C-alpha positions as MATLAB code, in Angstrom:
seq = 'XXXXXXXXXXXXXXXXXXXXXXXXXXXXXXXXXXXXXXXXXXXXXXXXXXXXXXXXXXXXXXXXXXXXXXXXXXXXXXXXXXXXXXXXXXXXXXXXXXXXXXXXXXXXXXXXXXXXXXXXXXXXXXXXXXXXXXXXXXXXXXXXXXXXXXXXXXXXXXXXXXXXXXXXXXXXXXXXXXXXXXXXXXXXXXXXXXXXXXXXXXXXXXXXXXXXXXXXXXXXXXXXXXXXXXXXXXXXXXXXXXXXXXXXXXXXXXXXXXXXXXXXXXXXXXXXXXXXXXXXXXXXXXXXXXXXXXXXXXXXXXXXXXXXXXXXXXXXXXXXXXXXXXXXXXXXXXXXXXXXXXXXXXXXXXXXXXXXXXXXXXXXXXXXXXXXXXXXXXXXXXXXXXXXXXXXXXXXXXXXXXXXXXXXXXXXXXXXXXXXXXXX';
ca = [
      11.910  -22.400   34.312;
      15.014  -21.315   32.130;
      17.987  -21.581   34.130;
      20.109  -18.287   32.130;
      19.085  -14.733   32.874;
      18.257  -14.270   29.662;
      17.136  -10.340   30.038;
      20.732   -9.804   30.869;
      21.699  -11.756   27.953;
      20.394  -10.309   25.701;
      21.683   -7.281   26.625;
      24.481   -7.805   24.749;
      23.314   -8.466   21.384;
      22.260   -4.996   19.302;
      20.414   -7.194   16.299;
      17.969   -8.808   18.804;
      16.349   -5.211   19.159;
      15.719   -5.176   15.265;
      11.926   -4.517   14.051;
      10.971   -6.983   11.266;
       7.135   -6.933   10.127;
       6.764   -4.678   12.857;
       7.866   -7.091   15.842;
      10.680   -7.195   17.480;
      12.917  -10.031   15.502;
      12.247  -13.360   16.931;
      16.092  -15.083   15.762;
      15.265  -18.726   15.393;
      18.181  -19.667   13.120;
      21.169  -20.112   14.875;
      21.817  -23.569   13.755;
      23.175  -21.452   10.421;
      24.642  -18.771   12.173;
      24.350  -17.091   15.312;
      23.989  -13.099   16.457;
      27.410  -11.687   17.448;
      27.385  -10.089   21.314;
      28.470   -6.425   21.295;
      31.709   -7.936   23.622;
      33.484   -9.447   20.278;
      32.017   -6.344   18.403;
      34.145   -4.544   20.502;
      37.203   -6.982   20.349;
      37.315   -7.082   16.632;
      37.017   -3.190   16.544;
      39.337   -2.002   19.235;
      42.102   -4.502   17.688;
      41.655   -3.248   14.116;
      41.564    0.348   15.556;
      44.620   -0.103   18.012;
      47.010   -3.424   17.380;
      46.444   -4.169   13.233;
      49.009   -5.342   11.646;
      50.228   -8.789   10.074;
      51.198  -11.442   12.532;
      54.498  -13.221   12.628;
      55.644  -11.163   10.079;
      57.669   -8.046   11.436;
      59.863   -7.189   14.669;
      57.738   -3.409   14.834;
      55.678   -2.554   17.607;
      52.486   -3.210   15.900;
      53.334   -6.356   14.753;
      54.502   -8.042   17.650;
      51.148   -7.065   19.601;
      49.013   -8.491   17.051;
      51.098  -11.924   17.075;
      50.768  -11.696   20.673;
      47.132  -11.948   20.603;
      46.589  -14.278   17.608;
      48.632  -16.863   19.319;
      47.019  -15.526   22.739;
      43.395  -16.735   20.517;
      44.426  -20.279   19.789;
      45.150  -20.862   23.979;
      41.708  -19.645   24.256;
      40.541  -21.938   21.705;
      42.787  -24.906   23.112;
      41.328  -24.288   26.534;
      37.713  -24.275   25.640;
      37.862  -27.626   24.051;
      40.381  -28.833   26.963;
      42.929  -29.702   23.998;
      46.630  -31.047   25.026;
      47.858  -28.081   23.805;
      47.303  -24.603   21.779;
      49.737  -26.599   19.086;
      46.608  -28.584   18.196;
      44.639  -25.829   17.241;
      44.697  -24.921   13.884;
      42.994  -21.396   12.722;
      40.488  -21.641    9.580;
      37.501  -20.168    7.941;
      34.998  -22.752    8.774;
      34.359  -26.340    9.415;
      34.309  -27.111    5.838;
      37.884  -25.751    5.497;
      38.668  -27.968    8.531;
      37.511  -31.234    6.917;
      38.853  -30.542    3.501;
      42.531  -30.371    5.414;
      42.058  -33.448    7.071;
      40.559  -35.232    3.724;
      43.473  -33.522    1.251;
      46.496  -33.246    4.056;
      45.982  -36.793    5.754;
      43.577  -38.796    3.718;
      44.323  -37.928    0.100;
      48.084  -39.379    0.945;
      47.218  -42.243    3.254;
      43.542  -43.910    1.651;
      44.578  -46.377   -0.857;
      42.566  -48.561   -3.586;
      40.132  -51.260   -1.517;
      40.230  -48.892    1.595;
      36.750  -48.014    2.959;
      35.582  -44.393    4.488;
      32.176  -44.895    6.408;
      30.327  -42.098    7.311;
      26.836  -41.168    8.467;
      23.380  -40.679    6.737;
      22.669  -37.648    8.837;
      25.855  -36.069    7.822;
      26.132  -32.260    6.566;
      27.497  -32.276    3.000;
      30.567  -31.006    4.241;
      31.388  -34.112    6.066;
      30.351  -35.852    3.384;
      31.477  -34.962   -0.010;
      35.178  -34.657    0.872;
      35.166  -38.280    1.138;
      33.687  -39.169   -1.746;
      35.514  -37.043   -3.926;
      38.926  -38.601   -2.024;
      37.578  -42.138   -2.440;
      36.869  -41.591   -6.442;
      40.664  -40.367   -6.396;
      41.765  -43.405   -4.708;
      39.706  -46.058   -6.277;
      38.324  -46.588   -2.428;
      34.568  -47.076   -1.099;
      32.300  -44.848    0.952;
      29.771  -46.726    3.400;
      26.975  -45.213    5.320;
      25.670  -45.459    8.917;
      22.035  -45.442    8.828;
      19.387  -43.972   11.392;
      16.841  -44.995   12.919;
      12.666  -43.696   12.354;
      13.161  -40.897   14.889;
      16.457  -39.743   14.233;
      19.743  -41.813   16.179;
      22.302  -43.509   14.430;
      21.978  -47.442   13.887;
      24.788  -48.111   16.002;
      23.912  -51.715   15.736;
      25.423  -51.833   12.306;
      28.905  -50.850   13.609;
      30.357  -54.068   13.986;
      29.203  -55.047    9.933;
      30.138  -51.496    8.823;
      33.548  -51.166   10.607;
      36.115  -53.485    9.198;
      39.294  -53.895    9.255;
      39.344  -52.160    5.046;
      38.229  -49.041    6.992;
      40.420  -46.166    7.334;
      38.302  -43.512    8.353;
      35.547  -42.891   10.446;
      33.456  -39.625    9.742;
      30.434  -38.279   11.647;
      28.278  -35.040   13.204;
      28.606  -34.813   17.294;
      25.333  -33.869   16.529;
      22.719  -33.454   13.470;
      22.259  -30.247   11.872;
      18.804  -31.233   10.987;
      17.436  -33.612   13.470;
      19.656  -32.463   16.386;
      20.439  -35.687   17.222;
      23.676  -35.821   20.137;
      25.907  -39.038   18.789;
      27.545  -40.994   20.779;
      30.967  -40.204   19.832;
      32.681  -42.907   22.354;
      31.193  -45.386   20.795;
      32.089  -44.786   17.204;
      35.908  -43.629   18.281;
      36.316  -46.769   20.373;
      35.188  -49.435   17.409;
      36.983  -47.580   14.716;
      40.012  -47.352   16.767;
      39.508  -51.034   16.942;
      40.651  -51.168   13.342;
      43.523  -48.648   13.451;
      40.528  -45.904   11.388;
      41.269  -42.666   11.941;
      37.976  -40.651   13.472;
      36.853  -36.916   12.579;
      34.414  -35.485   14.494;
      32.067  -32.656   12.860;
      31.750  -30.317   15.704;
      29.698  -27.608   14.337;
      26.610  -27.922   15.464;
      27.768  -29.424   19.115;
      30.452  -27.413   19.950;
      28.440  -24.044   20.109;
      26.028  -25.863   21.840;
      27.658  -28.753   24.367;
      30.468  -29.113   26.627;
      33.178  -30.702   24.608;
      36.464  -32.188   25.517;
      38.339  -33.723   23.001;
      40.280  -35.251   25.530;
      37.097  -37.495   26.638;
      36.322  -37.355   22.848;
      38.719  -40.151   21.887;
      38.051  -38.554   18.453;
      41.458  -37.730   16.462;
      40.301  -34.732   14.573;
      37.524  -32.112   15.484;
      36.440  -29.753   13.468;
      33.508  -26.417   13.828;
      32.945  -22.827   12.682;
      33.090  -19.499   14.622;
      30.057  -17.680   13.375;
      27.917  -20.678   14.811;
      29.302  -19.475   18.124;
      29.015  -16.108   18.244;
      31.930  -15.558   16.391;
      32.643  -14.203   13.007;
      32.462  -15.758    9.948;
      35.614  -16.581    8.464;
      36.721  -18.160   11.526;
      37.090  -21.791   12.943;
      38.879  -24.371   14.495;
      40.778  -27.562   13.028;
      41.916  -29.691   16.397;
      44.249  -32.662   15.554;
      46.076  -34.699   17.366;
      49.475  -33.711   17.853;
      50.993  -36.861   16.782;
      49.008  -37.375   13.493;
      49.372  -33.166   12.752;
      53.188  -33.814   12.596;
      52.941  -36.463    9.940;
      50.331  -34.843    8.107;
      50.566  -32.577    4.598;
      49.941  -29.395    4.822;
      46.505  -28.832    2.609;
      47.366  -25.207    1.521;
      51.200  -24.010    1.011;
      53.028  -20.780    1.023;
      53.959  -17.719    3.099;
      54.199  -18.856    6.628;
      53.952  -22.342    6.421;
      57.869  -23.042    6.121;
      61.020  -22.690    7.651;
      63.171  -22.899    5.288;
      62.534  -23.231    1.227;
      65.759  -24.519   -1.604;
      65.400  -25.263   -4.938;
      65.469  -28.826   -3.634;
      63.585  -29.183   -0.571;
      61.350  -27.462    2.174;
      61.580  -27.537    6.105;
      57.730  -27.643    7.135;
      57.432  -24.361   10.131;
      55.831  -25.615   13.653;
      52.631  -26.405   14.399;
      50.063  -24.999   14.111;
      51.585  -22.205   11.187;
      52.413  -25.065    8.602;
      48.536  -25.119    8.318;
      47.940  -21.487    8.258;
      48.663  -20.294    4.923;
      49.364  -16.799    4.015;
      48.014  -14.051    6.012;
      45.243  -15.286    8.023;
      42.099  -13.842    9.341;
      43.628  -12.575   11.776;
      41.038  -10.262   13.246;
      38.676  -12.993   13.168;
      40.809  -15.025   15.044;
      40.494  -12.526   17.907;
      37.155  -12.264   17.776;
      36.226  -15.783   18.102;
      38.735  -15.976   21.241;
      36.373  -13.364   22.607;
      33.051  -15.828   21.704;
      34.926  -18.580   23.460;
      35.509  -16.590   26.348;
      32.050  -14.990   26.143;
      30.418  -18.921   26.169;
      32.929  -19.902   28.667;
      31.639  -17.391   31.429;
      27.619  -18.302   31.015;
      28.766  -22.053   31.118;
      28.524  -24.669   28.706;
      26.557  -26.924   31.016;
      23.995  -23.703   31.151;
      23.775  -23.255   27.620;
      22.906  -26.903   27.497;
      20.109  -27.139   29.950;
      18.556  -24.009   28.617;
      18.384  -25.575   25.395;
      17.206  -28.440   26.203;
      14.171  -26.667   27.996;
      13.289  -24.689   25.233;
      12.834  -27.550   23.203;
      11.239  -29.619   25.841;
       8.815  -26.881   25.727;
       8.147  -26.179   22.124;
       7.163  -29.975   21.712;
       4.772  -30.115   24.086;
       3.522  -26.906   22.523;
       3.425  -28.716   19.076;
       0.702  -31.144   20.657;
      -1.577  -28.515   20.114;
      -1.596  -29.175   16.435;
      -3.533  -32.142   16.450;
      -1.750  -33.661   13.567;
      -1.090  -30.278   11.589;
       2.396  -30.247   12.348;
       4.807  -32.819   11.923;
       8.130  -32.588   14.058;
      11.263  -34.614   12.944;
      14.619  -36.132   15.398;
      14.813  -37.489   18.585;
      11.221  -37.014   21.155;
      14.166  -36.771   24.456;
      15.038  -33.409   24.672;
      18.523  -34.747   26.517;
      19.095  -36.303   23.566;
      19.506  -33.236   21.021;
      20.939  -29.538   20.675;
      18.132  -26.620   20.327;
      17.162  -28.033   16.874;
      13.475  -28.470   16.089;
      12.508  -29.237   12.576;
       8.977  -30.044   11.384;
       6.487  -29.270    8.590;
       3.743  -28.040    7.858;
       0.919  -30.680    6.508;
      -0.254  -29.320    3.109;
       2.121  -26.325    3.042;
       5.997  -26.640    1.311;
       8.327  -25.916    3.759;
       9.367  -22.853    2.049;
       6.372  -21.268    2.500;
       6.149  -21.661    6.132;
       9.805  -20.148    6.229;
       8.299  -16.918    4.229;
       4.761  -16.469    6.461;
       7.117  -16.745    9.402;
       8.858  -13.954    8.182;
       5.607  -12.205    8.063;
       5.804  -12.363   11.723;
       9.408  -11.297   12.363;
      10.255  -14.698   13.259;
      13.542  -16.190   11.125;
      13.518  -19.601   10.767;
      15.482  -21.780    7.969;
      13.980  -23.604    5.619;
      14.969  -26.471    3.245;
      17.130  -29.554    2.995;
      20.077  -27.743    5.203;
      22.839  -29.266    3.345;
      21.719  -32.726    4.395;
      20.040  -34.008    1.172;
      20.691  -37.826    1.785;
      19.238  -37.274    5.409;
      16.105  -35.764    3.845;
      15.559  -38.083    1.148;
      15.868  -40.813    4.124;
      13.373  -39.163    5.998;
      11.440  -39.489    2.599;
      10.799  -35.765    2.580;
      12.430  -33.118    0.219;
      12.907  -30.024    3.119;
      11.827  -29.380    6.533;
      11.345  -25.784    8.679;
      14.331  -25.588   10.996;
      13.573  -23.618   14.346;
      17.348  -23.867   16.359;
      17.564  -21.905   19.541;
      20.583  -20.785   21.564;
      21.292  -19.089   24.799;
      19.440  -15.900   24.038;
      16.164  -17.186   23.143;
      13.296  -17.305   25.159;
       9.757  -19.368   26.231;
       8.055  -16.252   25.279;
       9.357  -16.231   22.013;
       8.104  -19.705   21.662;
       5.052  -18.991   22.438;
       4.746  -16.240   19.831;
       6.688  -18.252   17.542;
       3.638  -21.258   18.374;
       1.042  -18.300   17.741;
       1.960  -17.125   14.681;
       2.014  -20.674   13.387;
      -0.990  -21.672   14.552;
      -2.395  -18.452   12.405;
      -0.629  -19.667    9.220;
      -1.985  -23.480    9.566;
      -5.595  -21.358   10.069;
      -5.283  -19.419    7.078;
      -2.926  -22.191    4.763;
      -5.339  -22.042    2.118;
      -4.582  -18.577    1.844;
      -0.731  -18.745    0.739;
       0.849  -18.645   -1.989;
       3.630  -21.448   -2.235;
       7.210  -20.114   -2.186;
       9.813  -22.316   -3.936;
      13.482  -20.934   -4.484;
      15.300  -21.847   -7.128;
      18.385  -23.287   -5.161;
      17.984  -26.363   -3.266;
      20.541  -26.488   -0.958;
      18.989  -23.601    1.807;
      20.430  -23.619    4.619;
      23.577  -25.162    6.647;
];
């Protein structure tokens, strides 16, 4: 029994009516991006219709409101992930923006030749590729975390990976493919060990989990806004104050100074010395509203209901007798509202596009996580993610309609797109 009313919920979001194939959309792909509730609609609109104007910019009516309630957006922000204070919070367009500021602000002028960066096998390639392009600049090394057959990190290997070379620390609170929940404690606490800085990708846990990044004993978090309700073009970079201070600012110009000479530059405050130019300012808002939105159905809630709709979609898969072939962690407790399987005998890709058929949007591919993949030795998966208004009828229809496609396999035609990378 699902502990949200999820009638009620679903209220609030306009797409969810939306007829595809002549059904009522089923959304199953809000591990890439989630549906936007008509409450930050609203936000976004009545701000751009009443308050627009450029923040921190002008003593004018207009432009003191808006200020107002773009700093007003980081406390939200601050107090949803229980930071120290809205100073940590750092505005940006996504989680990739996030970790290219920590790699090109803190690491790019602190990782020097012989210094390791160990990071995970399951991670996204945006928590990924910024360290290898900063170790090829520094002459330093990237190691990897493995996993395990179904899905959790070998945290066994710490002690051999973790050494006293190692400067950073970089992993997913939780797998965008497998779902996997990491044990973030445990990595902090042994790279800490060390004196290695740890960043925490938070996109795919921070929609999804309670998160304190006081309990954390991470030093940097980063995660998008459109994966939690928000828009896109919006996300969070959390630092701790301490390192923030020391750190370069990734991006320069208007509004990230004081003062500018010929000669020299006074850095402005945190968080504006990482907020360059005009920033999205109405996005900002918006995901404020999100955060506000999650805040009030509970975090805990969002959890458990996840956690059952998975539970229940697994023991669903049973019925496949071998036809279906489900990747991650078997504990539901153990993972977000990620399920991702295959199809035996059918590309992944092709499952994606029958699903479609049905009005049921799934993702389909190597989400960004090629290395993960190629680990799992399998080139793509299906990716079914849930979120707080899905449903156990919608799995069931979801289960239906693929039960029909394994019937009739024989039948398709095999889709392939030309671009690899599908999904995030």
């Amino acid at each position: 029994m699902l502990l949200l009313n999820v009638d009620e919920i679903r209220r609030d979001f306009p797409l969810l009516e939306r007829v595809v194939g002549g059904r009522k959309i089923v959304y199953f792909d809000n591990a890439a991006s989630t549906q936007k509730p008509i409450q930050v609609i609203k936000t976004m609109e009545e701000f751009m219709k009443n308050h627009y104007a450029n923040v921190h910019r002008g003593l004018h009516t207009l432009s003191q409101e808006a200020s107002k309630l773009y700093e007003e957006a980081h406390e939200v922000l601050a107090k949803f992930i229980n930071a120290y204070s809205w100073r940590e919070v750092i505005f940006v367009n996504n989680t990739t923006e996030a970790l290219n500021t920590i790699a090109y602000g803190w690491a790019l002028w602190n990782i020097r030749e012989g210094d390791e960066i160990v990071v995970t096998v399951m991670d996204h390639h945006s928590n990924m590729l910024p360290w290898r392009l900063i170790a090829q600049l520094k002459n330093a090394r990237v190691k990897y975390l493995d996993i395990t057959d179904d899905g959790y990190l070998r945290y066994d290997l710490l002690d051999q990976l973790i050494t006293e070379k190692t400067k950073i620390v970089a992993f997913p609170l939780a797998s965008n493919v497998l779902g996997t929940i990491n044990d973030a404690k445990r990595i902090a606490r042994k790279a800490h060990e060390v004196g290695a800085i740890v960043v925490a990708d938070g996109a795919q846990s921070v929609p999804h989990i309670p998160t304190n990044v006081r309990e954390l004993e991470v030093d940097f978090l980063a995660f998008s806004g459109h994966k939690m309700l928000g828009p896109t073009g919006s996300g969070v970079l959390w630092g701790r104050e301490d390192i923030l201070e020391e750190m370069k600012p990734f991006k320069v110009g208007g509004d990230t100074i004081k003062d500018v000479t010929l000669d020299a530059v006074v850095w402005h405050d945190l968080p504006w010395r990482f907020e360059a130019g005009t920033p999205n300012i109405v996005e900002g808002i918006g995901l404020a509203e999100a955060a506000r939105y999650l805040a009030r159905i509970g975090m805990d809630n969002i959890h458990r209901h996840e956690e059952e709709l998975v539970r229940y979609t697994l023991k669903r898969f049973e019925e496949f007798a071998g036809e279906v072939k489900y990747y991650g962690p078997l504990n539901p407790a153990d993972k977000t509202g990620v399920v991702s399987f295959n199809v035996k005998g059918l590309n992944h890709h092709t499952v994606g596009a029958a699903l479609d058929l049905f009005g049921i949007a799934v993702r389909t591919g190597m989400h960004c996580a090629h290395p993960l993949h190629y680990r799992l030795g399998i080139t793509g998966t299906v990716r079914a993610s849930f979120y707080l208004y899905n449903t156990l009828e919608e799995v069931d229809y979801f289960i239906e309609s693929l039960e029909k496609i394994v019937l009739l396999k024989g039948r398709f035609v095999e889709q392939v797109p030309s671009h690899v990378c599908t999904g995030t």
